[in-house]
Short mmCIF file of C-alpha atoms in Angstrom, two decimals:
data_model
loop_
_atom_site.label_atom_id
_atom_site.label_comp_id
_atom_site.label_asym_id
_atom_site.label_seq_id
_atom_site.Cartn_x
_atom_site.Cartn_y
_atom_site.Cartn_z
CA UNK A 11 44.85 85.91 109.97
CA UNK A 12 45.67 89.61 110.46
CA UNK A 13 49.02 90.23 112.15
CA UNK A 14 49.32 91.98 115.47
CA UNK A 15 50.39 95.62 115.16
CA UNK A 16 52.93 94.89 117.90
CA UNK A 17 54.99 92.94 115.35
CA UNK A 18 55.44 95.88 112.95
CA UNK A 19 59.09 96.53 112.06
CA UNK A 20 60.24 100.07 111.23
CA UNK A 21 59.77 101.27 107.68
CA UNK A 22 62.40 103.11 105.68
CA UNK A 23 60.48 105.98 104.06
CA UNK A 24 61.54 108.24 101.24
CA UNK A 25 62.04 111.90 102.13
CA UNK A 26 58.94 114.06 102.37
CA UNK A 27 60.11 116.04 99.35
CA UNK A 28 60.33 112.88 97.24
CA UNK A 29 56.96 111.66 98.49
CA UNK A 30 55.33 115.01 97.75
CA UNK A 31 56.63 114.86 94.18
CA UNK A 32 55.25 111.33 93.87
CA UNK A 33 51.88 112.52 95.21
CA UNK A 34 51.61 115.35 92.68
CA UNK A 35 52.42 112.89 89.89
CA UNK A 36 49.62 110.46 90.75
CA UNK A 37 46.93 110.42 88.05
CA UNK A 38 44.02 111.00 90.41
CA UNK A 39 45.45 113.97 92.32
CA UNK A 40 46.81 115.49 89.09
CA UNK A 41 43.30 115.31 87.59
CA UNK A 42 41.75 116.79 90.73
CA UNK A 43 44.17 119.73 90.65
CA UNK A 44 43.49 120.29 86.95
CA UNK A 45 39.74 120.35 87.49
CA UNK A 46 40.12 122.70 90.46
CA UNK A 47 41.98 125.16 88.24
CA UNK A 48 39.39 124.72 85.47
CA UNK A 49 36.36 125.27 87.69
CA UNK A 50 34.74 128.67 87.95
CA UNK A 51 31.48 130.51 88.65
CA UNK A 52 29.82 128.83 85.66
CA UNK A 53 30.63 125.31 86.86
CA UNK A 54 27.37 123.51 87.61
CA UNK A 55 27.14 121.25 90.66
CA UNK A 56 24.32 119.38 92.34
CA UNK A 57 23.10 119.59 95.90
CA UNK A 58 25.81 117.23 97.10
CA UNK A 59 28.61 119.14 95.38
CA UNK A 60 28.90 116.68 92.50
CA UNK A 61 29.21 117.86 88.91
CA UNK A 62 25.84 117.70 87.16
CA UNK A 63 25.63 115.18 84.32
CA UNK A 64 25.61 117.90 81.68
CA UNK A 65 28.91 119.23 83.05
CA UNK A 66 30.79 115.91 82.96
CA UNK A 67 31.67 115.90 79.23
CA UNK A 68 33.38 119.28 79.55
CA UNK A 69 35.27 118.10 82.66
CA UNK A 70 36.37 114.93 80.89
CA UNK A 71 37.51 116.96 77.88
CA UNK A 72 39.54 119.23 80.17
CA UNK A 73 41.29 116.10 81.45
CA UNK A 74 41.87 114.77 77.93
CA UNK A 75 39.68 111.73 78.61
CA UNK A 76 37.74 110.31 75.68
CA UNK A 77 35.69 107.12 75.67
CA UNK A 78 37.15 104.63 73.23
CA UNK A 79 40.66 106.13 73.43
CA UNK A 80 43.57 104.92 75.54
CA UNK A 81 41.64 101.84 76.58
CA UNK A 82 38.68 103.74 78.02
CA UNK A 83 35.31 102.06 77.62
CA UNK A 84 31.96 103.79 77.25
CA UNK A 85 31.24 105.94 80.29
CA UNK A 86 34.78 105.72 81.70
CA UNK A 87 35.72 109.32 80.82
CA UNK A 88 32.76 110.75 82.73
CA UNK A 89 33.36 108.37 85.65
CA UNK A 90 37.02 109.38 85.96
CA UNK A 91 36.11 113.06 85.74
CA UNK A 92 33.46 112.63 88.42
CA UNK A 93 35.93 110.84 90.71
CA UNK A 94 38.57 113.54 90.23
CA UNK A 95 36.00 116.25 90.99
CA UNK A 96 34.93 114.47 94.16
CA UNK A 97 38.57 114.36 95.28
CA UNK A 98 38.96 118.06 94.51
CA UNK A 99 35.94 118.84 96.70
CA UNK A 100 36.91 116.48 99.53
CA UNK A 101 40.48 117.79 99.74
CA UNK A 102 39.55 121.48 99.70
CA UNK A 103 40.96 122.22 96.25
CA UNK A 104 37.52 123.62 95.38
CA UNK A 105 34.77 124.88 97.63
CA UNK A 106 31.10 124.25 96.91
CA UNK A 107 28.39 126.38 98.42
CA UNK A 108 24.95 124.78 98.48
CA UNK A 109 22.03 126.64 96.99
CA UNK A 110 19.37 128.12 99.24
CA UNK A 111 16.64 126.10 97.50
CA UNK A 112 16.60 122.31 97.53
CA UNK A 113 16.37 121.80 93.77
CA UNK A 114 18.78 124.60 92.81
CA UNK A 115 22.40 124.12 91.79
CA UNK A 116 25.28 125.13 94.05
CA UNK A 117 28.12 127.51 93.30
CA UNK A 118 31.84 126.79 93.01
CA UNK A 119 34.90 128.76 94.17
CA UNK A 120 38.61 128.08 94.36
CA UNK A 121 39.51 126.26 97.55
CA UNK A 122 42.10 127.62 99.95
CA UNK A 123 44.19 124.47 99.65
CA UNK A 124 44.68 124.77 95.89
CA UNK A 125 47.44 127.33 96.43
CA UNK A 126 49.30 124.84 98.64
CA UNK A 127 49.89 122.65 95.60
CA UNK A 128 52.46 125.14 94.32
CA UNK A 129 53.33 127.31 97.32
CA UNK A 130 52.99 124.87 100.21
CA UNK A 131 55.65 122.59 101.64
CA UNK A 132 55.91 118.80 101.22
CA UNK A 133 53.77 118.22 104.33
CA UNK A 134 50.99 120.38 102.88
CA UNK A 135 51.00 118.39 99.63
CA UNK A 136 51.07 115.08 101.48
CA UNK A 137 48.15 116.20 103.64
CA UNK A 138 46.11 116.86 100.51
CA UNK A 139 47.14 113.49 99.07
CA UNK A 140 46.07 111.73 102.28
CA UNK A 141 42.66 113.37 101.87
CA UNK A 142 42.47 111.96 98.34
CA UNK A 143 43.38 108.53 99.73
CA UNK A 144 40.55 108.81 102.28
CA UNK A 145 38.10 109.49 99.45
CA UNK A 146 39.28 106.50 97.42
CA UNK A 147 39.24 104.26 100.49
CA UNK A 148 35.65 105.21 101.23
CA UNK A 149 34.68 104.51 97.61
CA UNK A 150 36.49 101.16 97.67
CA UNK A 151 34.37 99.90 100.56
CA UNK A 152 31.05 100.64 98.82
CA UNK A 153 29.30 97.76 96.99
CA UNK A 154 28.64 97.78 93.27
CA UNK A 155 26.25 100.61 92.36
CA UNK A 156 23.91 98.26 90.50
CA UNK A 157 23.49 96.24 93.70
CA UNK A 158 22.82 99.44 95.64
CA UNK A 159 20.07 100.53 93.26
CA UNK A 160 18.35 97.16 93.59
CA UNK A 161 18.03 97.37 97.37
CA UNK A 162 17.20 101.05 97.89
CA UNK A 163 13.95 101.17 99.80
CA UNK A 164 10.98 103.29 98.76
CA UNK A 165 11.99 106.01 101.18
CA UNK A 166 15.39 106.37 99.53
CA UNK A 167 17.25 104.54 102.32
CA UNK A 168 19.59 101.59 101.79
CA UNK A 169 18.56 98.26 103.25
CA UNK A 170 22.00 97.03 104.35
CA UNK A 171 20.63 93.71 105.56
CA UNK A 172 19.27 92.84 102.13
CA UNK A 173 22.50 93.92 100.48
CA UNK A 174 24.53 91.76 102.87
CA UNK A 175 26.94 94.66 103.44
CA UNK A 176 28.27 95.91 106.75
CA UNK A 177 30.05 99.23 106.08
CA UNK A 178 32.13 99.09 109.25
CA UNK A 179 33.15 95.46 108.74
CA UNK A 180 34.05 96.16 105.11
CA UNK A 181 36.24 99.11 106.12
CA UNK A 182 37.92 97.09 108.87
CA UNK A 183 38.60 94.23 106.45
CA UNK A 184 40.22 96.56 103.93
CA UNK A 185 42.27 98.27 106.64
CA UNK A 186 43.42 94.81 107.73
CA UNK A 187 44.41 93.90 104.18
CA UNK A 188 46.46 97.07 103.82
CA UNK A 189 48.01 96.43 107.24
CA UNK A 190 49.05 92.91 106.25
CA UNK A 191 50.42 94.16 102.93
CA UNK A 192 52.41 96.77 104.86
CA UNK A 193 53.78 94.12 107.23
CA UNK A 194 54.72 91.79 104.37
CA UNK A 195 56.52 94.70 102.71
CA UNK A 196 58.60 95.91 105.67
CA UNK A 197 59.41 92.57 107.29
CA UNK A 198 62.79 90.92 106.91
CA UNK A 199 62.65 88.35 104.14
CA UNK A 200 60.06 90.32 102.15
CA UNK A 201 60.09 89.80 98.36
CA UNK A 202 62.89 91.82 96.77
CA UNK A 203 60.48 93.76 94.55
CA UNK A 204 57.87 94.02 97.31
CA UNK A 205 55.20 92.30 95.19
CA UNK A 206 52.78 90.06 97.09
CA UNK A 207 50.53 87.47 95.38
CA UNK A 208 46.87 88.37 95.77
CA UNK A 209 45.91 84.84 96.95
CA UNK A 210 48.49 85.03 99.77
CA UNK A 211 47.23 88.44 100.84
CA UNK A 212 43.58 87.32 100.85
CA UNK A 213 44.48 84.13 102.71
CA UNK A 214 46.35 86.13 105.36
CA UNK A 215 43.03 87.69 106.35
CA UNK A 216 40.87 84.57 106.24
CA UNK A 217 42.78 81.33 106.81
CA UNK A 218 43.31 80.65 110.55
CA UNK A 219 46.97 80.40 111.55
CA UNK A 220 46.50 76.92 113.00
CA UNK A 221 44.62 75.50 110.00
CA UNK A 222 46.40 72.80 108.01
CA UNK A 223 44.56 72.10 104.78
CA UNK A 224 41.97 74.82 104.09
CA UNK A 225 38.37 73.63 103.82
CA UNK A 226 36.23 74.24 100.75
CA UNK A 227 34.36 76.93 102.66
CA UNK A 228 37.61 78.73 103.51
CA UNK A 229 38.80 78.48 99.89
CA UNK A 230 35.51 79.96 98.73
CA UNK A 231 35.92 82.86 101.16
CA UNK A 232 39.47 83.45 99.89
CA UNK A 233 38.22 83.47 96.29
CA UNK A 234 35.47 85.95 97.15
CA UNK A 235 37.98 88.17 98.93
CA UNK A 236 40.32 88.04 95.93
CA UNK A 237 37.57 89.25 93.63
CA UNK A 238 36.76 92.15 95.97
CA UNK A 239 40.42 93.04 96.36
CA UNK A 240 40.95 92.92 92.62
CA UNK A 241 38.38 95.69 92.22
CA UNK A 242 39.71 97.64 95.20
CA UNK A 243 43.36 97.59 94.15
CA UNK A 244 42.36 98.77 90.68
CA UNK A 245 40.82 101.78 92.46
CA UNK A 246 43.90 102.36 94.63
CA UNK A 247 46.40 102.37 91.75
CA UNK A 248 45.46 105.82 90.30
CA UNK A 249 45.95 107.47 93.69
CA UNK A 250 49.46 106.00 93.84
CA UNK A 251 48.95 103.68 96.80
CA UNK A 252 49.89 100.48 94.98
CA UNK A 253 51.26 99.07 91.78
CA UNK A 254 48.88 96.32 90.77
CA UNK A 255 48.89 93.52 88.22
CA UNK A 256 45.22 92.46 88.03
CA UNK A 257 43.87 88.94 88.01
CA UNK A 258 44.17 87.39 84.55
CA UNK A 259 41.01 88.10 82.52
CA UNK A 260 40.91 84.44 81.45
CA UNK A 261 40.61 83.41 85.08
CA UNK A 262 37.88 85.97 85.62
CA UNK A 263 36.01 84.49 82.67
CA UNK A 264 36.28 81.04 84.26
CA UNK A 265 34.72 82.44 87.43
CA UNK A 266 31.90 84.08 85.46
CA UNK A 267 31.15 80.78 83.71
CA UNK A 268 31.07 79.01 87.06
CA UNK A 269 28.74 81.61 88.57
CA UNK A 270 25.81 79.27 88.07
CA UNK A 271 27.43 76.77 90.45
CA UNK A 272 26.84 77.99 93.99
CA UNK A 273 30.02 78.68 95.89
CA UNK A 274 32.34 77.86 93.01
CA UNK A 275 35.79 79.20 93.97
CA UNK A 276 38.59 80.31 91.69
CA UNK A 277 40.58 77.45 90.11
CA UNK A 278 43.42 76.16 92.33
CA UNK A 279 46.41 78.48 92.36
CA UNK A 280 49.16 77.34 89.99
CA UNK A 281 52.45 77.76 91.84
CA UNK A 282 54.25 77.92 88.50
CA UNK A 283 52.46 81.12 87.47
CA UNK A 284 51.04 82.71 90.59
CA UNK A 285 51.21 86.13 88.91
CA UNK A 286 48.05 85.24 86.93
CA UNK A 287 46.10 85.55 90.16
CA UNK A 288 47.15 89.14 90.76
CA UNK A 289 50.27 90.77 92.24
CA UNK A 290 50.27 93.90 94.39
CA UNK A 291 52.99 96.03 95.93
CA UNK A 292 52.86 99.16 98.03
CA UNK A 293 54.64 102.09 96.42
CA UNK A 294 56.94 104.28 98.56
CA UNK A 295 54.01 106.71 98.71
CA UNK A 296 51.74 103.81 99.64
CA UNK A 297 53.99 102.86 102.55
CA UNK A 298 53.74 106.44 103.78
CA UNK A 299 49.97 106.46 103.34
CA UNK A 300 49.25 103.17 105.10
CA UNK A 301 51.57 104.11 107.96
CA UNK A 302 49.79 107.46 108.31
CA UNK A 303 46.45 105.67 108.58
CA UNK A 304 47.89 103.28 111.18
CA UNK A 305 49.25 106.14 113.27
CA UNK A 306 45.89 107.89 113.10
CA UNK A 307 44.25 104.68 114.35
CA UNK A 308 46.65 104.52 117.30
CA UNK A 309 48.88 101.74 115.91
CA UNK A 310 52.58 101.88 116.76
CA UNK A 311 54.16 101.94 113.29
CA UNK A 312 57.77 103.08 113.70
CA UNK A 313 59.85 104.58 110.90
CA UNK A 314 63.60 104.59 110.47
CA UNK A 315 64.80 107.89 111.89
CA UNK A 316 62.41 107.94 114.84
CA UNK A 317 65.36 107.31 117.18
CA UNK A 318 67.66 109.98 115.75
CA UNK A 319 67.09 112.29 118.73
CA UNK A 320 67.01 109.55 121.36
CA UNK A 321 69.87 108.33 123.56
CA UNK A 322 72.16 105.44 122.69
CA UNK A 323 70.40 103.22 125.24
CA UNK A 324 67.09 103.65 123.37
CA UNK A 325 68.86 103.09 120.05
CA UNK A 326 70.51 99.82 121.06
CA UNK A 327 67.43 98.45 122.83
CA UNK A 328 65.10 99.22 119.95
CA UNK A 329 67.33 98.11 117.07
CA UNK A 330 67.83 94.77 118.79
CA UNK A 331 64.38 93.82 117.48
CA UNK A 332 64.77 95.43 114.03
CA UNK A 333 65.44 93.56 110.78
CA UNK A 334 69.12 93.87 109.86
CA UNK A 335 68.74 96.44 107.08
CA UNK A 336 66.42 98.62 109.17
CA UNK A 337 68.78 98.44 112.16
CA UNK A 338 71.73 99.63 110.08
CA UNK A 339 69.71 102.43 108.51
CA UNK A 340 68.50 103.59 111.93
CA UNK A 341 72.03 103.55 113.35
CA UNK A 342 73.35 105.53 110.36
CA UNK A 343 70.65 108.18 110.91
CA UNK A 344 71.55 108.33 114.61
CA UNK A 345 75.28 108.70 113.94
CA UNK A 346 74.73 111.37 111.29
CA UNK A 347 73.61 113.84 113.93
CA UNK A 348 76.52 113.32 116.32
CA UNK A 349 80.24 113.91 116.59
CA UNK A 350 81.97 110.50 116.17
CA UNK A 351 83.99 110.44 119.39
CA UNK A 352 81.04 111.52 121.55
CA UNK A 353 78.80 109.02 119.77
CA UNK A 354 81.25 106.17 120.41
CA UNK A 355 81.44 107.00 124.13
CA UNK A 356 77.66 107.13 124.40
CA UNK A 357 77.27 103.79 122.60
CA UNK A 358 79.84 102.09 124.81
CA UNK A 359 78.21 103.39 127.99
CA UNK A 360 74.81 102.10 126.79
CA UNK A 361 76.26 98.69 125.96
CA UNK A 362 77.13 97.90 129.56
CA UNK A 363 74.87 95.70 131.65
CA UNK A 364 74.20 92.22 132.98
CA UNK A 365 70.51 92.07 132.05
CA UNK A 366 69.09 89.59 129.56
CA UNK A 367 69.18 92.05 126.67
CA UNK A 368 72.76 93.23 127.27
CA UNK A 369 74.56 90.78 124.91
CA UNK A 370 72.38 91.86 121.99
CA UNK A 371 72.96 95.52 122.90
CA UNK A 372 76.69 94.93 122.77
CA UNK A 373 76.38 93.18 119.41
CA UNK A 374 74.50 96.17 118.01
CA UNK A 375 77.04 98.46 119.67
CA UNK A 376 79.78 96.65 117.72
CA UNK A 377 77.79 97.07 114.52
CA UNK A 378 77.25 100.75 115.22
CA UNK A 379 80.91 101.32 116.05
CA UNK A 380 81.90 99.70 112.75
CA UNK A 381 80.25 102.69 111.06
CA UNK A 382 82.25 105.21 113.12
CA UNK A 383 85.55 106.46 111.73
CA UNK A 384 89.01 106.31 113.27
CA UNK A 385 88.40 109.49 115.26
CA UNK A 386 86.53 107.30 117.75
CA UNK A 387 89.69 105.43 118.73
CA UNK A 388 90.21 107.23 122.08
CA UNK A 389 86.77 106.06 123.26
CA UNK A 390 87.67 102.44 122.54
CA UNK A 391 91.04 102.69 124.30
CA UNK A 392 89.30 104.07 127.39
CA UNK A 393 87.43 100.76 127.90
CA UNK A 394 90.25 98.28 127.20
CA UNK A 395 90.30 97.22 130.87
CA UNK A 396 86.50 97.01 131.13
CA UNK A 397 85.36 93.42 131.71
CA UNK A 398 82.28 93.80 129.49
CA UNK A 399 83.66 96.08 126.79
CA UNK A 400 87.38 95.32 126.64
CA UNK A 401 86.94 92.44 124.20
CA UNK A 402 84.84 94.32 121.65
CA UNK A 403 87.17 97.32 122.00
CA UNK A 404 90.14 95.16 121.00
CA UNK A 405 88.19 93.79 118.02
CA UNK A 406 87.40 97.32 116.83
CA UNK A 407 90.98 98.56 117.27
CA UNK A 408 92.41 95.55 115.42
CA UNK A 409 89.95 95.97 112.55
CA UNK A 410 90.94 99.64 112.24
CA UNK A 411 94.65 98.84 112.19
CA UNK A 412 95.43 100.52 115.50
CA UNK A 413 98.87 100.06 117.01
CA UNK A 414 99.79 98.86 120.49
CA UNK A 415 96.59 96.91 121.13
CA UNK A 416 97.16 94.73 124.23
CA UNK A 417 96.40 91.05 123.85
CA UNK A 418 93.27 89.93 125.73
CA UNK A 419 93.49 87.56 128.65
CA UNK A 420 92.11 84.04 128.26
CA UNK A 421 89.27 84.96 130.58
CA UNK A 422 88.32 87.94 128.42
CA UNK A 423 88.39 85.77 125.28
CA UNK A 424 86.00 83.24 126.81
CA UNK A 425 83.75 86.00 128.22
CA UNK A 426 83.51 87.63 124.79
CA UNK A 427 82.77 84.24 123.20
CA UNK A 428 79.89 83.55 125.60
CA UNK A 429 78.58 87.10 125.13
CA UNK A 430 78.69 86.79 121.32
CA UNK A 431 76.89 83.46 121.25
CA UNK A 432 74.26 84.79 123.70
CA UNK A 433 73.67 87.74 121.39
CA UNK A 434 73.37 85.55 118.30
CA UNK A 435 71.01 83.25 120.18
CA UNK A 436 68.79 86.19 121.10
CA UNK A 437 68.89 87.60 117.57
CA UNK A 438 68.46 84.46 115.47
CA UNK A 439 67.50 81.56 117.71
CA UNK A 440 68.73 78.11 116.66
CA UNK A 441 69.80 79.21 113.18
CA UNK A 442 72.14 77.44 110.77
CA UNK A 443 74.61 80.31 111.16
CA UNK A 444 74.67 79.86 114.94
CA UNK A 445 75.08 76.11 114.52
CA UNK A 446 78.14 76.70 112.34
CA UNK A 447 79.56 79.15 114.91
CA UNK A 448 79.05 76.66 117.74
CA UNK A 449 80.70 73.80 115.87
CA UNK A 450 83.60 76.04 114.87
CA UNK A 451 84.21 77.12 118.46
CA UNK A 452 84.22 73.57 119.77
CA UNK A 453 86.58 72.43 117.01
CA UNK A 454 89.08 75.28 117.41
CA UNK A 455 89.44 75.17 121.19
CA UNK A 456 90.31 71.84 122.78
CA UNK A 457 88.98 71.78 126.30
CA UNK A 458 86.56 74.61 125.49
CA UNK A 459 83.77 73.31 127.71
CA UNK A 460 86.13 72.57 130.60
CA UNK A 461 86.93 76.27 130.74
CA UNK A 462 83.70 77.81 129.48
CA UNK A 463 81.50 76.75 132.38
CA UNK A 464 83.66 78.83 134.75
CA UNK A 465 83.04 82.09 132.81
CA UNK A 466 81.41 84.70 135.03
CA UNK A 467 78.68 85.73 132.59
CA UNK A 468 74.91 85.68 133.30
CA UNK A 469 74.24 83.73 130.09
CA UNK A 470 76.95 81.07 130.44
CA UNK A 471 74.62 78.20 131.30
CA UNK A 472 72.08 79.19 128.64
CA UNK A 473 74.78 79.39 125.98
CA UNK A 474 76.25 76.01 126.88
CA UNK A 475 72.79 74.41 126.82
CA UNK A 476 72.22 75.89 123.37
CA UNK A 477 75.57 74.50 122.20
CA UNK A 478 74.45 71.11 123.44
CA UNK A 479 71.26 71.39 121.36
CA UNK A 480 72.96 72.67 118.25
CA UNK A 481 76.14 70.60 117.93
CA UNK A 482 75.77 67.67 115.55
CA UNK A 483 78.38 65.51 117.30
CA UNK A 484 76.63 63.62 120.11
CA UNK A 485 79.78 63.37 122.25
CA UNK A 486 80.51 67.10 121.97
CA UNK A 487 76.85 67.90 122.65
CA UNK A 488 77.02 65.77 125.79
CA UNK A 489 80.12 67.65 126.98
CA UNK A 490 78.27 70.94 126.44
CA UNK A 491 75.29 69.79 128.50
CA UNK A 492 77.58 68.67 131.33
CA UNK A 493 79.30 72.03 131.27
CA UNK A 494 75.91 73.78 131.36
CA UNK A 495 74.97 71.78 134.45
CA UNK A 496 78.21 72.84 136.17
CA UNK A 497 77.60 76.47 135.22
CA UNK A 498 74.11 76.40 136.73
CA UNK A 499 75.45 74.79 139.89
CA UNK A 500 78.07 77.51 140.14
CA UNK A 501 75.46 80.26 139.72
CA UNK A 502 73.15 78.72 142.32
#
């Protein structure tokens, strides 16, 4: 089912300059710009601003589109020219003035926004591209034209009930698909190349989260959605939103042959060659475009760099929930705008605290400080006697080869150990990495639990209970649980 927007991780976007170059290179916008420059007073348009049929061959020729060449089938050249013209009109690259009389043709003039293509900034170009995306999105939610013609009523109105099409529901479904594709792309553990199998994307919208084996009805709905999405992603590729490998034509033929059998779904997905069922990935421009649509809809869709002008407290709190790569990128952006010594002092001050999120803040503080050069050393020496920060300060100084680093007390070592495990527990839960850390600690320190329960740290009991859950040795796990009980009794 669709994911909650609250789960969206931050996205690492290309620079606006790079994205603007990508936008200008997309086939659809490039064609729209070319037609806008070609158009003039003699260009013939209908009442709705569309090119009249007699004008389409000349427009297609201007674009170098010829039926039968470069894989174009009969009628494709005119269709592509018509689509590019519609984008030119919708984005303000050309302006159409309607005729005074109903049956007369309108007039065409250069749009104000055409000059922005060459003289405007990246944001201007991206604004025009987003307009083109809006046009394609609207087209992608419209049913097949042949179906529309069949159900147009005598008065020229569309009978939506007979067509079985709900425009709002169709738009919401497609927005949801793009939202899920965005989430699958930016989440930790996403495919390295960003490509998502079409069946998985369709299923993410239809199959309930708590469903075990999908029913035949659910599988049929997924198959229907895949066929719709196959058409829609083919439309989105020329505007640069996605890179799309369509469903294998042989599979499509199988579906056509089975059309006589009511509700016949696509053949079962072959895990060995899932690419035959379609693969889709958002381009860098596509990530920008989907995020822009989310922001316009009021969805919180953060981007790496959003925290660059915020304080260290906001940085550490927010990056605690980020995927690892996004957290590092955000911290690097934050550090880039600050003097190293001042940045280190601000990070250390923000890392203090006894609240539940403090251990993870300190872990991210350590990670941030690892990116700061040796000029930050005075800030670390200033907190050597701090109960919460003295341990991590010694770690940083040792890693940077500093001289005269005082040895930590046993109490500081145990406090730092509890703090580190608490942070890892908050970040990863009961992971294999944490299990290995727990077993290593217990093996290296004889009498660890006898001393650990006395540590004056808010998370001591929770950490010891987790060690009891995670340790594979039953006797050691029992010792950990006893120590956790003592720690809770001490805190009471």
